[in-house]
mmCIF file of C-alpha atoms and ligand atoms in Angstrom:
data_model
loop_
_atom_site.group_PDB
_atom_site.id
_atom_site.type_symbol
_atom_site.label_atom_id
_atom_site.label_comp_id
_atom_site.label_asym_id
_atom_site.label_seq_id
_atom_site.Cartn_x
_atom_site.Cartn_y
_atom_site.Cartn_z
ATOM 1 C CA UNK A 1 15.174 -8.282 236.297
ATOM 2 C CA UNK A 2 18.097 -6.008 237.253
ATOM 3 C CA UNK A 3 21.071 -8.167 236.184
ATOM 4 C CA UNK A 4 24.103 -6.070 235.305
ATOM 5 C CA UNK A 5 26.189 -7.506 232.533
ATOM 6 C CA UNK A 6 29.710 -5.840 232.294
ATOM 7 C CA UNK A 7 30.657 -4.602 228.824
ATOM 8 C CA UNK A 8 34.433 -4.448 228.603
ATOM 9 C CA UNK A 9 34.871 -4.656 224.878
ATOM 10 C CA UNK A 10 35.836 -1.028 224.425
ATOM 11 C CA UNK A 11 38.453 -1.143 227.242
ATOM 12 C CA UNK A 12 38.537 2.524 227.817
ATOM 13 C CA UNK A 13 35.602 3.195 230.121
ATOM 14 C CA UNK A 14 35.393 1.257 233.368
ATOM 15 C CA UNK A 15 31.941 0.317 234.647
ATOM 16 C CA UNK A 16 29.982 0.139 231.354
ATOM 17 C CA UNK A 17 27.219 -2.379 231.909
ATOM 18 C CA UNK A 18 24.099 -3.706 230.109
ATOM 19 C CA UNK A 19 20.838 -3.827 232.122
ATOM 20 C CA UNK A 20 18.042 -5.291 230.076
ATOM 21 C CA UNK A 21 17.514 -3.100 227.047
ATOM 22 C CA UNK A 22 19.749 -0.367 228.441
ATOM 23 C CA UNK A 23 23.363 0.516 228.865
ATOM 24 C CA UNK A 24 24.580 2.299 231.938
ATOM 25 C CA UNK A 25 27.809 4.274 231.787
ATOM 26 C CA UNK A 26 29.545 6.484 234.354
ATOM 27 C CA UNK A 27 28.404 10.164 234.189
ATOM 28 C CA UNK A 28 31.438 12.314 233.350
ATOM 29 C CA UNK A 29 32.000 15.975 232.725
ATOM 30 C CA UNK A 30 31.338 15.694 228.967
ATOM 31 C CA UNK A 31 28.153 13.635 229.432
ATOM 32 C CA UNK A 32 25.748 16.580 229.232
ATOM 33 C CA UNK A 33 27.343 17.687 226.007
ATOM 34 C CA UNK A 34 27.005 14.187 224.537
ATOM 35 C CA UNK A 35 23.320 14.125 225.693
ATOM 36 C CA UNK A 36 22.562 17.352 223.944
ATOM 37 C CA UNK A 37 24.017 15.766 220.759
ATOM 38 C CA UNK A 38 22.165 12.457 221.109
ATOM 39 C CA UNK A 39 18.874 14.332 221.688
ATOM 40 C CA UNK A 40 19.394 16.331 218.537
ATOM 41 C CA UNK A 41 19.984 13.102 216.552
ATOM 42 C CA UNK A 42 16.694 11.718 217.982
ATOM 43 C CA UNK A 43 14.912 14.974 217.003
ATOM 44 C CA UNK A 44 15.966 14.841 213.415
ATOM 45 C CA UNK A 45 15.086 11.132 213.242
ATOM 46 C CA UNK A 46 18.637 9.690 212.889
ATOM 47 C CA UNK A 47 18.292 6.065 214.006
ATOM 48 C CA UNK A 48 21.995 5.150 213.974
ATOM 49 C CA UNK A 49 22.709 6.287 217.501
ATOM 50 C CA UNK A 50 21.521 5.308 221.053
ATOM 51 C CA UNK A 51 18.797 7.285 222.710
ATOM 52 C CA UNK A 52 19.229 9.104 226.011
ATOM 53 C CA UNK A 53 16.933 7.568 228.642
ATOM 54 C CA UNK A 54 18.046 9.553 231.590
ATOM 55 C CA UNK A 55 20.139 8.976 234.661
ATOM 56 C CA UNK A 56 19.720 6.057 237.037
ATOM 57 C CA UNK A 57 19.578 5.892 240.840
ATOM 58 C CA UNK A 58 23.306 5.479 240.956
ATOM 59 C CA UNK A 59 23.872 8.602 238.848
ATOM 60 C CA UNK A 60 24.880 6.758 235.711
ATOM 61 C CA UNK A 61 23.731 7.722 232.245
ATOM 62 C CA UNK A 62 21.101 5.465 230.741
ATOM 63 C CA UNK A 63 21.298 4.789 226.985
ATOM 64 C CA UNK A 64 19.219 2.460 224.793
ATOM 65 C CA UNK A 65 20.733 -0.834 223.841
ATOM 66 C CA UNK A 66 21.485 -1.202 220.157
ATOM 67 C CA UNK A 67 20.842 -4.853 219.353
ATOM 68 C CA UNK A 68 23.251 -6.705 216.997
ATOM 69 C CA UNK A 69 26.918 -7.495 216.771
ATOM 70 C CA UNK A 70 29.933 -5.288 217.572
ATOM 71 C CA UNK A 71 33.052 -6.546 215.872
ATOM 72 C CA UNK A 72 35.607 -6.780 218.706
ATOM 73 C CA UNK A 73 39.148 -7.875 217.879
ATOM 74 C CA UNK A 74 40.187 -10.211 216.448
ATOM 75 C CA UNK A 75 37.822 -8.847 213.727
ATOM 76 C CA UNK A 76 35.410 -11.346 212.276
ATOM 77 C CA UNK A 77 35.136 -11.721 208.580
ATOM 78 C CA UNK A 78 31.834 -9.825 208.217
ATOM 79 C CA UNK A 79 33.577 -6.668 209.444
ATOM 80 C CA UNK A 80 36.398 -6.605 206.927
ATOM 81 C CA UNK A 81 34.516 -6.837 203.678
ATOM 82 C CA UNK A 82 34.216 -3.999 201.169
ATOM 83 C CA UNK A 83 30.489 -4.118 201.787
ATOM 84 C CA UNK A 84 31.040 -3.488 205.534
ATOM 85 C CA UNK A 85 33.450 -0.632 204.640
ATOM 86 C CA UNK A 86 30.793 0.975 202.398
ATOM 87 C CA UNK A 87 28.246 0.590 205.140
ATOM 88 C CA UNK A 88 30.477 2.377 207.656
ATOM 89 C CA UNK A 89 31.131 5.157 205.210
ATOM 90 C CA UNK A 90 27.290 5.560 204.544
ATOM 91 C CA UNK A 91 26.694 5.478 208.323
ATOM 92 C CA UNK A 92 29.179 8.208 208.974
ATOM 93 C CA UNK A 93 27.812 10.243 206.094
ATOM 94 C CA UNK A 94 24.317 9.786 207.476
ATOM 95 C CA UNK A 95 25.526 10.942 210.866
ATOM 96 C CA UNK A 96 27.254 13.987 209.365
ATOM 97 C CA UNK A 97 24.211 14.938 207.455
ATOM 98 C CA UNK A 98 22.048 14.571 210.634
ATOM 99 C CA UNK A 99 24.407 16.451 212.878
ATOM 100 C CA UNK A 100 25.120 19.274 210.471
ATOM 101 C CA UNK A 101 22.039 21.173 211.763
ATOM 102 C CA UNK A 102 23.034 20.868 215.412
ATOM 103 C CA UNK A 103 23.965 24.057 217.120
ATOM 104 C CA UNK A 104 25.295 23.099 220.509
ATOM 105 C CA UNK A 105 25.315 25.474 223.493
ATOM 106 C CA UNK A 106 28.508 27.533 223.249
ATOM 107 C CA UNK A 107 29.654 26.270 226.642
ATOM 108 C CA UNK A 108 28.966 22.547 225.914
ATOM 109 C CA UNK A 109 31.648 20.596 227.838
ATOM 110 C CA UNK A 110 33.032 18.437 225.041
ATOM 111 C CA UNK A 111 35.951 16.236 225.972
ATOM 112 C CA UNK A 112 38.512 18.454 224.208
ATOM 113 C CA UNK A 113 41.862 17.176 225.303
ATOM 114 C CA UNK A 114 42.042 15.268 222.065
ATOM 115 C CA UNK A 115 43.719 16.074 218.787
ATOM 116 C CA UNK A 116 42.118 18.183 216.129
ATOM 117 C CA UNK A 117 42.868 19.496 212.545
ATOM 118 C CA UNK A 118 43.498 23.052 211.770
ATOM 119 C CA UNK A 119 40.659 25.050 210.398
ATOM 120 C CA UNK A 120 37.312 26.109 211.647
ATOM 121 C CA UNK A 121 35.006 23.363 212.990
ATOM 122 C CA UNK A 122 32.194 22.302 210.635
ATOM 123 C CA UNK A 123 30.139 20.013 212.791
ATOM 124 C CA UNK A 124 30.265 17.827 215.971
ATOM 125 C CA UNK A 125 32.294 14.814 214.857
ATOM 126 C CA UNK A 126 32.044 11.374 216.438
ATOM 127 C CA UNK A 127 35.822 11.292 216.381
ATOM 128 C CA UNK A 128 36.175 7.624 217.462
ATOM 129 C CA UNK A 129 34.532 5.390 214.863
ATOM 130 C CA UNK A 130 36.536 2.221 215.634
ATOM 131 C CA UNK A 131 35.123 -1.271 215.050
ATOM 132 C CA UNK A 132 34.406 -1.383 218.816
ATOM 133 C CA UNK A 133 32.027 1.500 218.388
ATOM 134 C CA UNK A 134 29.933 0.280 215.420
ATOM 135 C CA UNK A 135 26.943 -2.024 215.768
ATOM 136 C CA UNK A 136 26.054 -4.432 212.885
ATOM 137 C CA UNK A 137 22.761 -6.085 212.181
ATOM 138 C CA UNK A 138 22.160 -8.644 209.491
ATOM 139 C CA UNK A 139 25.765 -8.117 208.505
ATOM 140 C CA UNK A 140 25.331 -4.423 207.961
ATOM 141 C CA UNK A 141 26.653 -1.547 210.134
ATOM 142 C CA UNK A 142 23.646 0.453 211.375
ATOM 143 C CA UNK A 143 24.612 2.379 214.500
ATOM 144 C CA UNK A 144 27.401 4.350 216.106
ATOM 145 C CA UNK A 145 27.892 4.134 219.905
ATOM 146 C CA UNK A 146 30.240 5.692 222.380
ATOM 147 C CA UNK A 147 30.179 9.352 221.624
ATOM 148 C CA UNK A 148 32.669 10.164 224.396
ATOM 149 C CA UNK A 149 35.136 11.884 222.023
ATOM 150 C CA UNK A 150 32.515 13.831 220.099
ATOM 151 C CA UNK A 151 33.505 17.435 219.676
ATOM 152 C CA UNK A 152 33.521 20.303 217.119
ATOM 153 C CA UNK A 153 35.749 19.304 214.210
ATOM 154 C CA UNK A 154 35.803 18.886 210.438
ATOM 155 C CA UNK A 155 34.139 16.304 208.270
ATOM 156 C CA UNK A 156 37.518 15.323 206.978
ATOM 157 C CA UNK A 157 38.976 14.751 210.496
ATOM 158 C CA UNK A 158 36.146 12.286 211.180
ATOM 159 C CA UNK A 159 36.684 10.596 207.828
ATOM 160 C CA UNK A 160 40.440 10.282 208.468
ATOM 161 C CA UNK A 161 39.993 8.937 211.938
ATOM 162 C CA UNK A 162 37.521 6.356 210.660
ATOM 163 C CA UNK A 163 39.908 5.262 207.954
ATOM 164 C CA UNK A 164 42.734 4.976 210.440
ATOM 165 C CA UNK A 165 40.799 2.122 211.951
ATOM 166 C CA UNK A 166 38.754 0.719 209.068
ATOM 167 C CA UNK A 167 41.060 0.867 205.986
ATOM 168 C CA UNK A 168 43.148 0.577 208.122
ATOM 169 C CA UNK A 169 45.923 3.261 207.932
ATOM 170 C CA UNK A 170 48.331 1.074 210.014
ATOM 171 C CA UNK A 171 51.548 -0.935 209.674
ATOM 172 C CA UNK A 172 50.595 -4.521 208.636
ATOM 173 C CA UNK A 173 52.113 -5.835 211.899
ATOM 174 C CA UNK A 174 49.545 -3.803 213.847
ATOM 175 C CA UNK A 175 46.512 -4.854 211.789
ATOM 176 C CA UNK A 176 44.005 -7.531 212.352
ATOM 177 C CA UNK A 177 44.975 -10.884 210.819
ATOM 178 C CA UNK A 178 42.311 -10.621 208.183
ATOM 179 C CA UNK A 179 43.555 -7.208 207.049
ATOM 180 C CA UNK A 180 47.265 -8.052 207.103
ATOM 181 C CA UNK A 181 47.519 -8.068 203.338
ATOM 182 C CA UNK A 182 44.681 -5.562 202.619
ATOM 183 C CA UNK A 183 44.888 -3.247 199.587
ATOM 184 C CA UNK A 184 44.557 -0.127 201.765
ATOM 185 C CA UNK A 185 44.599 2.303 198.866
ATOM 186 C CA UNK A 186 41.579 0.565 197.254
ATOM 187 C CA UNK A 187 39.793 0.396 200.567
ATOM 188 C CA UNK A 188 40.250 4.088 201.148
ATOM 189 C CA UNK A 189 38.779 4.709 197.741
ATOM 190 C CA UNK A 190 35.877 2.336 198.346
ATOM 191 C CA UNK A 191 35.172 4.275 201.634
ATOM 192 C CA UNK A 192 35.411 7.752 199.976
ATOM 193 C CA UNK A 193 33.182 6.754 197.157
ATOM 194 C CA UNK A 194 30.511 5.416 199.559
ATOM 195 C CA UNK A 195 30.787 8.549 201.737
ATOM 196 C CA UNK A 196 30.675 10.705 198.692
ATOM 197 C CA UNK A 197 33.841 12.680 199.558
ATOM 198 C CA UNK A 198 34.475 15.511 197.194
ATOM 199 C CA UNK A 199 37.560 16.109 195.083
ATOM 200 C CA UNK A 200 39.186 18.752 197.298
ATOM 201 C CA UNK A 201 38.768 16.667 200.501
ATOM 202 C CA UNK A 202 40.365 13.653 198.743
ATOM 203 C CA UNK A 203 43.295 15.834 197.865
ATOM 204 C CA UNK A 204 43.527 16.933 201.640
ATOM 205 C CA UNK A 205 43.036 13.437 202.963
ATOM 206 C CA UNK A 206 46.581 12.175 203.261
ATOM 207 C CA UNK A 207 48.003 15.424 204.542
ATOM 208 C CA UNK A 208 45.197 15.370 207.123
ATOM 209 C CA UNK A 209 46.132 11.859 208.130
ATOM 210 C CA UNK A 210 49.836 12.873 208.612
ATOM 211 C CA UNK A 211 48.746 15.790 210.831
ATOM 212 C CA UNK A 212 46.277 13.640 212.790
ATOM 213 C CA UNK A 213 48.868 10.990 213.578
ATOM 214 C CA UNK A 214 51.190 13.561 215.173
ATOM 215 C CA UNK A 215 48.356 15.220 217.056
ATOM 216 C CA UNK A 216 46.970 11.943 218.337
ATOM 217 C CA UNK A 217 50.414 10.824 219.526
ATOM 218 C CA UNK A 218 50.648 13.950 221.685
ATOM 219 C CA UNK A 219 47.011 13.711 222.774
ATOM 220 C CA UNK A 220 47.167 10.109 223.795
ATOM 221 C CA UNK A 221 50.315 10.706 225.743
ATOM 222 C CA UNK A 222 48.667 13.619 227.613
ATOM 223 C CA UNK A 223 45.488 11.570 228.327
ATOM 224 C CA UNK A 224 47.596 8.683 229.694
ATOM 225 C CA UNK A 225 49.396 11.106 231.986
ATOM 226 C CA UNK A 226 46.375 13.304 233.011
ATOM 227 C CA UNK A 227 43.368 11.033 232.918
ATOM 228 C CA UNK A 228 45.089 7.646 233.520
ATOM 229 C CA UNK A 229 42.739 4.560 233.750
ATOM 230 C CA UNK A 230 41.901 2.982 230.377
ATOM 231 C CA UNK A 231 43.941 5.643 228.518
ATOM 232 C CA UNK A 232 47.123 4.799 230.606
ATOM 233 C CA UNK A 233 46.515 1.168 229.921
ATOM 234 C CA UNK A 234 46.355 1.693 226.154
ATOM 235 C CA UNK A 235 49.431 3.862 226.205
ATOM 236 C CA UNK A 236 51.530 1.400 228.201
ATOM 237 C CA UNK A 237 50.160 -1.351 225.889
ATOM 238 C CA UNK A 238 52.120 0.236 223.088
ATOM 239 C CA UNK A 239 49.942 2.849 221.515
ATOM 240 C CA UNK A 240 52.725 5.269 221.033
ATOM 241 C CA UNK A 241 54.991 2.993 218.980
ATOM 242 C CA UNK A 242 51.936 1.829 217.053
ATOM 243 C CA UNK A 243 51.252 5.308 215.950
ATOM 244 C CA UNK A 244 54.901 5.883 215.062
ATOM 245 C CA UNK A 245 54.866 2.654 212.852
ATOM 246 C CA UNK A 246 51.585 3.930 211.193
ATOM 247 C CA UNK A 247 53.288 7.273 210.390
ATOM 248 C CA UNK A 248 56.248 5.512 208.798
ATOM 249 C CA UNK A 249 53.958 3.226 206.870
ATOM 250 C CA UNK A 250 51.928 6.165 205.603
ATOM 251 C CA UNK A 251 55.124 7.995 204.368
ATOM 252 C CA UNK A 252 56.475 4.874 202.682
ATOM 253 C CA UNK A 253 53.147 4.175 200.881
ATOM 254 C CA UNK A 254 52.173 7.790 200.185
ATOM 255 C CA UNK A 255 52.418 7.744 196.445
ATOM 256 C CA UNK A 256 50.544 4.536 196.021
ATOM 257 C CA UNK A 257 47.742 5.647 198.282
ATOM 258 C CA UNK A 258 47.559 8.972 196.441
ATOM 259 C CA UNK A 259 47.268 7.214 193.142
ATOM 260 C CA UNK A 260 44.418 4.998 194.408
ATOM 261 C CA UNK A 261 42.413 8.020 195.659
HETATM 262 N N1 ADP B 1 24.206 1.240 223.411
HETATM 263 C C1 ADP B 1 24.881 0.090 223.186
HETATM 264 N N2 ADP B 1 24.311 -0.802 222.415
HETATM 265 C C2 ADP B 1 24.960 -2.027 222.141
HETATM 266 N N3 ADP B 1 26.221 -2.302 222.623
HETATM 267 C C3 ADP B 1 26.833 -1.414 223.403
HETATM 268 C C4 ADP B 1 26.195 -0.145 223.690
HETATM 269 N N4 ADP B 1 27.040 0.605 224.505
HETATM 270 C C5 ADP B 1 28.126 -0.225 224.652
HETATM 271 N N5 ADP B 1 28.013 -1.435 224.044
HETATM 272 C C6 ADP B 1 28.975 -2.495 223.975
HETATM 273 O O1 ADP B 1 29.936 -2.299 225.059
HETATM 274 C C7 ADP B 1 31.268 -2.009 224.600
HETATM 275 C C8 ADP B 1 31.937 -0.933 225.448
HETATM 276 O O2 ADP B 1 31.102 0.258 225.492
HETATM 277 P P1 ADP B 1 31.562 1.660 225.045
HETATM 278 O O3 ADP B 1 30.453 2.572 225.296
HETATM 279 O O4 ADP B 1 32.099 1.656 223.606
HETATM 280 O O5 ADP B 1 32.796 2.009 226.074
HETATM 281 P P2 ADP B 1 34.311 2.245 225.997
HETATM 282 O O6 ADP B 1 34.554 3.572 226.380
HETATM 283 O O7 ADP B 1 34.937 1.296 226.954
HETATM 284 O O8 ADP B 1 34.746 1.989 224.557
HETATM 285 C C9 ADP B 1 31.003 -1.687 223.121
HETATM 286 O O9 ADP B 1 32.204 -1.881 222.332
HETATM 287 C C10 ADP B 1 29.861 -2.510 222.705
HETATM 288 O O10 ADP B 1 30.228 -3.810 222.420
HETATM 289 MG MG1 MG B 2 33.964 2.198 222.825
#
């Protein structure tokens, strides 16, 4: 039983396949760093991430398959509820608590072409908690997958990045249909409450989002140019103007969002 089922949902990495209860993904320069991280999560008993099972005969990484549903776009109703949002916040908090004790090797080859916030790193963030990268079971989010962008960062950066996709901090024209009219301020608060974000971090959240948008615009442009592949596809599919619209939307709605926090 060696049937390979292509998994194209995430549209960044080519050649991701399911084989039985495993996932095979191309081995890349940052893969050893990610494996160190996943092994730490296993050691401390964090169940919300795949296990590293090794490398196959074709040199691909082998990860455990996380059973359940991944909400690909267009987002299904179960993925846009306040309950789902609370679940994602709790999952991210659980991940942060589990990863907090991880001391990676100083030369771990994280994929670091990406944007970051100012300030000293606090932990290894997931840095890409999109709906594509969260697995639900019984209607509840229970696992993070796709740690390709994991790297040293701050808790707040990971929170802001997650909110970018899940609140979402986006112009209504770029949102999923079910979130077109969402009360984003309220959803940000629901998320922060479930995560347990402290007062200071809440105050810093919108400025962090502002900085992140600018950094990720530059980082995505660079990735499209230098890495190509899925990144170039996303960029030429309009990622740049989408970030610009999100920036404008954030500035226009700043006071209302701040009041909701
Ligand atoms: N370990 C896993 N368990 C369950 N589903 C997975 C797993 N790994 C990948 N998938 C599915 O395959 C899709 C693409 O894989 P992903 O690792 O996110 O690659 P990409 O870099 O393309 O986003 C995911 O959105 C998810 O639907
Ligand atoms: Mg993915």
